[in-house]
Amino acid sequence: MFEKGQLVPDIMLVDAQGAQLHLWDFRNRSHLAILVGQKGTHEELSQWMAGAAQHQKTWDWLGVKFFGVALSNQSVQPGVYAIDRFGIFLNQFDSGPNVWNELEKEFLYYEAKHC
């Protein structure tokens, strides 16, 4: 879907409350971690948001916002997409139990390189 180091187009996101937001609404303010679900069920997306909430202090400190979206296009691979605050695609991760450590490392190293 995206190439590392490339600008991500302004896509539409739907948050947990159902509000529609544009990806670029967060430019220059927050990094993003977006789950593209395999099933796209409410339960899958709720588990994703609950997992993010367990590490909320870390995400607030790193400036990361989380979103979950249903798989609407078969050409989009399921997984977690990390996007920096400038809209640049950083990396894609498997949505398994180790995703929280991988995301923390990704954004922590990003911040360390850009201080």
mmCIF file of N, CA and C in Angstrom, residues 61-103:
data_model
loop_
_atom_site.group_PDB
_atom_site.id
_atom_site.type_symbol
_atom_site.label_atom_id
_atom_site.label_comp_id
_atom_site.label_asym_id
_atom_site.label_seq_id
_atom_site.Cartn_x
_atom_site.Cartn_y
_atom_site.Cartn_z
ATOM 1 N N TRP A 61 3.683 10.295 25.579
ATOM 2 C CA TRP A 61 5.044 10.821 25.619
ATOM 3 C C TRP A 61 5.665 10.882 24.219
ATOM 4 N N LEU A 62 5.378 9.851 23.390
ATOM 5 C CA LEU A 62 5.918 9.812 22.032
ATOM 6 C C LEU A 62 5.043 10.563 21.030
ATOM 7 N N GLY A 63 3.842 10.952 21.435
ATOM 8 C CA GLY A 63 2.945 11.689 20.541
ATOM 9 C C GLY A 63 2.326 10.820 19.458
ATOM 10 N N VAL A 64 1.860 9.614 19.829
ATOM 11 C CA VAL A 64 1.288 8.670 18.865
ATOM 12 C C VAL A 64 -0.219 8.549 19.088
ATOM 13 N N LYS A 65 -0.979 8.653 18.003
ATOM 14 C CA LYS A 65 -2.429 8.436 18.025
ATOM 15 C C LYS A 65 -2.725 7.122 17.305
ATOM 16 N N PHE A 66 -3.747 6.413 17.769
ATOM 17 C CA PHE A 66 -4.095 5.101 17.225
ATOM 18 C C PHE A 66 -5.451 5.111 16.555
ATOM 19 N N PHE A 67 -5.524 4.384 15.428
ATOM 20 C CA PHE A 67 -6.776 4.215 14.702
ATOM 21 C C PHE A 67 -6.865 2.782 14.223
ATOM 22 N N GLY A 68 -8.072 2.306 14.079
ATOM 23 C CA GLY A 68 -8.323 1.004 13.493
ATOM 24 C C GLY A 68 -9.296 1.167 12.348
ATOM 25 N N VAL A 69 -9.018 0.509 11.230
ATOM 26 C CA VAL A 69 -9.908 0.579 10.077
ATOM 27 C C VAL A 69 -10.182 -0.825 9.567
ATOM 28 N N ALA A 70 -11.344 -1.016 8.994
ATOM 29 C CA ALA A 70 -11.703 -2.301 8.403
ATOM 30 C C ALA A 70 -10.986 -2.452 7.070
ATOM 31 N N LEU A 71 -10.752 -3.677 6.696
ATOM 32 C CA LEU A 71 -10.098 -3.972 5.425
ATOM 33 C C LEU A 71 -11.111 -3.792 4.304
ATOM 34 N N SER A 72 -11.012 -2.664 3.605
ATOM 35 C CA SER A 72 -12.001 -2.354 2.573
ATOM 36 C C SER A 72 -11.492 -2.650 1.166
ATOM 37 N N ASN A 73 -10.194 -2.814 1.025
ATOM 38 C CA ASN A 73 -9.597 -3.021 -0.289
ATOM 39 C C ASN A 73 -8.694 -4.249 -0.195
ATOM 40 N N GLN A 74 -8.907 -5.232 -1.037
ATOM 41 C CA GLN A 74 -8.131 -6.467 -0.960
ATOM 42 C C GLN A 74 -6.655 -6.253 -1.283
ATOM 43 N N SER A 75 -6.288 -5.149 -1.917
ATOM 44 C CA SER A 75 -4.877 -4.899 -2.226
ATOM 45 C C SER A 75 -4.119 -4.356 -1.010
ATOM 46 N N VAL A 76 -4.840 -3.991 0.027
ATOM 47 C CA VAL A 76 -4.224 -3.487 1.257
ATOM 48 C C VAL A 76 -3.985 -4.659 2.190
ATOM 49 N N GLN A 77 -2.737 -4.849 2.598
ATOM 50 C CA GLN A 77 -2.423 -5.956 3.488
ATOM 51 C C GLN A 77 -2.818 -5.617 4.917
ATOM 52 N N PRO A 78 -3.385 -6.584 5.630
ATOM 53 C CA PRO A 78 -3.673 -6.360 7.048
ATOM 54 C C PRO A 78 -2.377 -6.153 7.817
ATOM 55 N N GLY A 79 -2.443 -5.367 8.862
ATOM 56 C CA GLY A 79 -1.267 -5.112 9.694
ATOM 57 C C GLY A 79 -1.373 -3.750 10.342
ATOM 58 N N VAL A 80 -0.268 -3.318 10.930
ATOM 59 C CA VAL A 80 -0.204 -2.022 11.593
ATOM 60 C C VAL A 80 0.751 -1.133 10.805
ATOM 61 N N TYR A 81 0.294 0.045 10.463
ATOM 62 C CA TYR A 81 1.072 0.991 9.678
ATOM 63 C C TYR A 81 1.506 2.159 10.565
ATOM 64 N N ALA A 82 2.805 2.417 10.610
ATOM 65 C CA ALA A 82 3.357 3.525 11.393
ATOM 66 C C ALA A 82 3.655 4.685 10.452
ATOM 67 N N ILE A 83 3.115 5.852 10.796
ATOM 68 C CA ILE A 83 3.262 7.056 9.972
ATOM 69 C C ILE A 83 3.747 8.184 10.876
ATOM 70 N N ASP A 84 4.772 8.917 10.426
ATOM 71 C CA ASP A 84 5.293 9.995 11.272
ATOM 72 C C ASP A 84 4.416 11.237 11.212
ATOM 73 N N ARG A 85 4.745 12.216 12.035
ATOM 74 C CA ARG A 85 3.909 13.415 12.148
ATOM 75 C C ARG A 85 3.903 14.279 10.889
ATOM 76 N N PHE A 86 4.798 13.977 9.957
ATOM 77 C CA PHE A 86 4.838 14.737 8.710
ATOM 78 C C PHE A 86 4.150 13.995 7.564
ATOM 79 N N GLY A 87 3.532 12.844 7.886
ATOM 80 C CA GLY A 87 2.809 12.084 6.884
ATOM 81 C C GLY A 87 3.666 11.108 6.099
ATOM 82 N N ILE A 88 4.856 10.783 6.592
ATOM 83 C CA ILE A 88 5.760 9.859 5.917
ATOM 84 C C ILE A 88 5.566 8.454 6.478
ATOM 85 N N PHE A 89 5.429 7.482 5.588
ATOM 86 C CA PHE A 89 5.269 6.091 6.006
ATOM 87 C C PHE A 89 6.602 5.573 6.537
ATOM 88 N N LEU A 90 6.568 5.042 7.775
ATOM 89 C CA LEU A 90 7.775 4.530 8.416
ATOM 90 C C LEU A 90 7.934 3.027 8.256
ATOM 91 N N ASN A 91 6.901 2.268 8.612
ATOM 92 C CA ASN A 91 7.042 0.823 8.610
ATOM 93 C C ASN A 91 5.681 0.156 8.767
ATOM 94 N N GLN A 92 5.637 -1.125 8.414
ATOM 95 C CA GLN A 92 4.441 -1.939 8.611
ATOM 96 C C GLN A 92 4.800 -3.104 9.526
ATOM 97 N N PHE A 93 3.901 -3.440 10.453
ATOM 98 C CA PHE A 93 4.132 -4.506 11.414
ATOM 99 C C PHE A 93 2.976 -5.485 11.403
ATOM 100 N N ASP A 94 3.263 -6.709 11.828
ATOM 101 C CA ASP A 94 2.234 -7.705 12.064
ATOM 102 C C ASP A 94 1.460 -7.268 13.304
ATOM 103 N N SER A 95 0.182 -7.532 13.348
ATOM 104 C CA SER A 95 -0.637 -7.075 14.476
ATOM 105 C C SER A 95 -0.630 -8.045 15.649
ATOM 106 N N GLY A 96 0.388 -8.868 15.762
ATOM 107 C CA GLY A 96 0.485 -9.844 16.848
ATOM 108 C C GLY A 96 0.770 -9.204 18.194
ATOM 109 N N PRO A 97 0.976 -10.035 19.213
ATOM 110 C CA PRO A 97 1.156 -9.533 20.583
ATOM 111 C C PRO A 97 2.425 -8.701 20.785
ATOM 112 N N ASN A 98 3.415 -8.829 19.913
ATOM 113 C CA ASN A 98 4.661 -8.075 20.055
ATOM 114 C C ASN A 98 4.603 -6.698 19.386
ATOM 115 N N VAL A 99 3.466 -6.359 18.805
ATOM 116 C CA VAL A 99 3.354 -5.109 18.057
ATOM 117 C C VAL A 99 3.622 -3.882 18.926
ATOM 118 N N TRP A 100 3.258 -3.944 20.198
ATOM 119 C CA TRP A 100 3.427 -2.775 21.066
ATOM 120 C C TRP A 100 4.908 -2.455 21.259
ATOM 121 N N ASN A 101 5.742 -3.479 21.439
ATOM 122 C CA ASN A 101 7.187 -3.261 21.576
ATOM 123 C C ASN A 101 7.788 -2.743 20.273
ATOM 124 N N GLU A 102 7.342 -3.297 19.153
ATOM 125 C CA GLU A 102 7.854 -2.869 17.854
ATOM 126 C C GLU A 102 7.488 -1.415 17.563
ATOM 127 N N LEU A 103 6.251 -1.052 17.866
ATOM 128 C CA LEU A 103 5.833 0.338 17.649
ATOM 129 C C LEU A 103 6.596 1.300 18.557
#
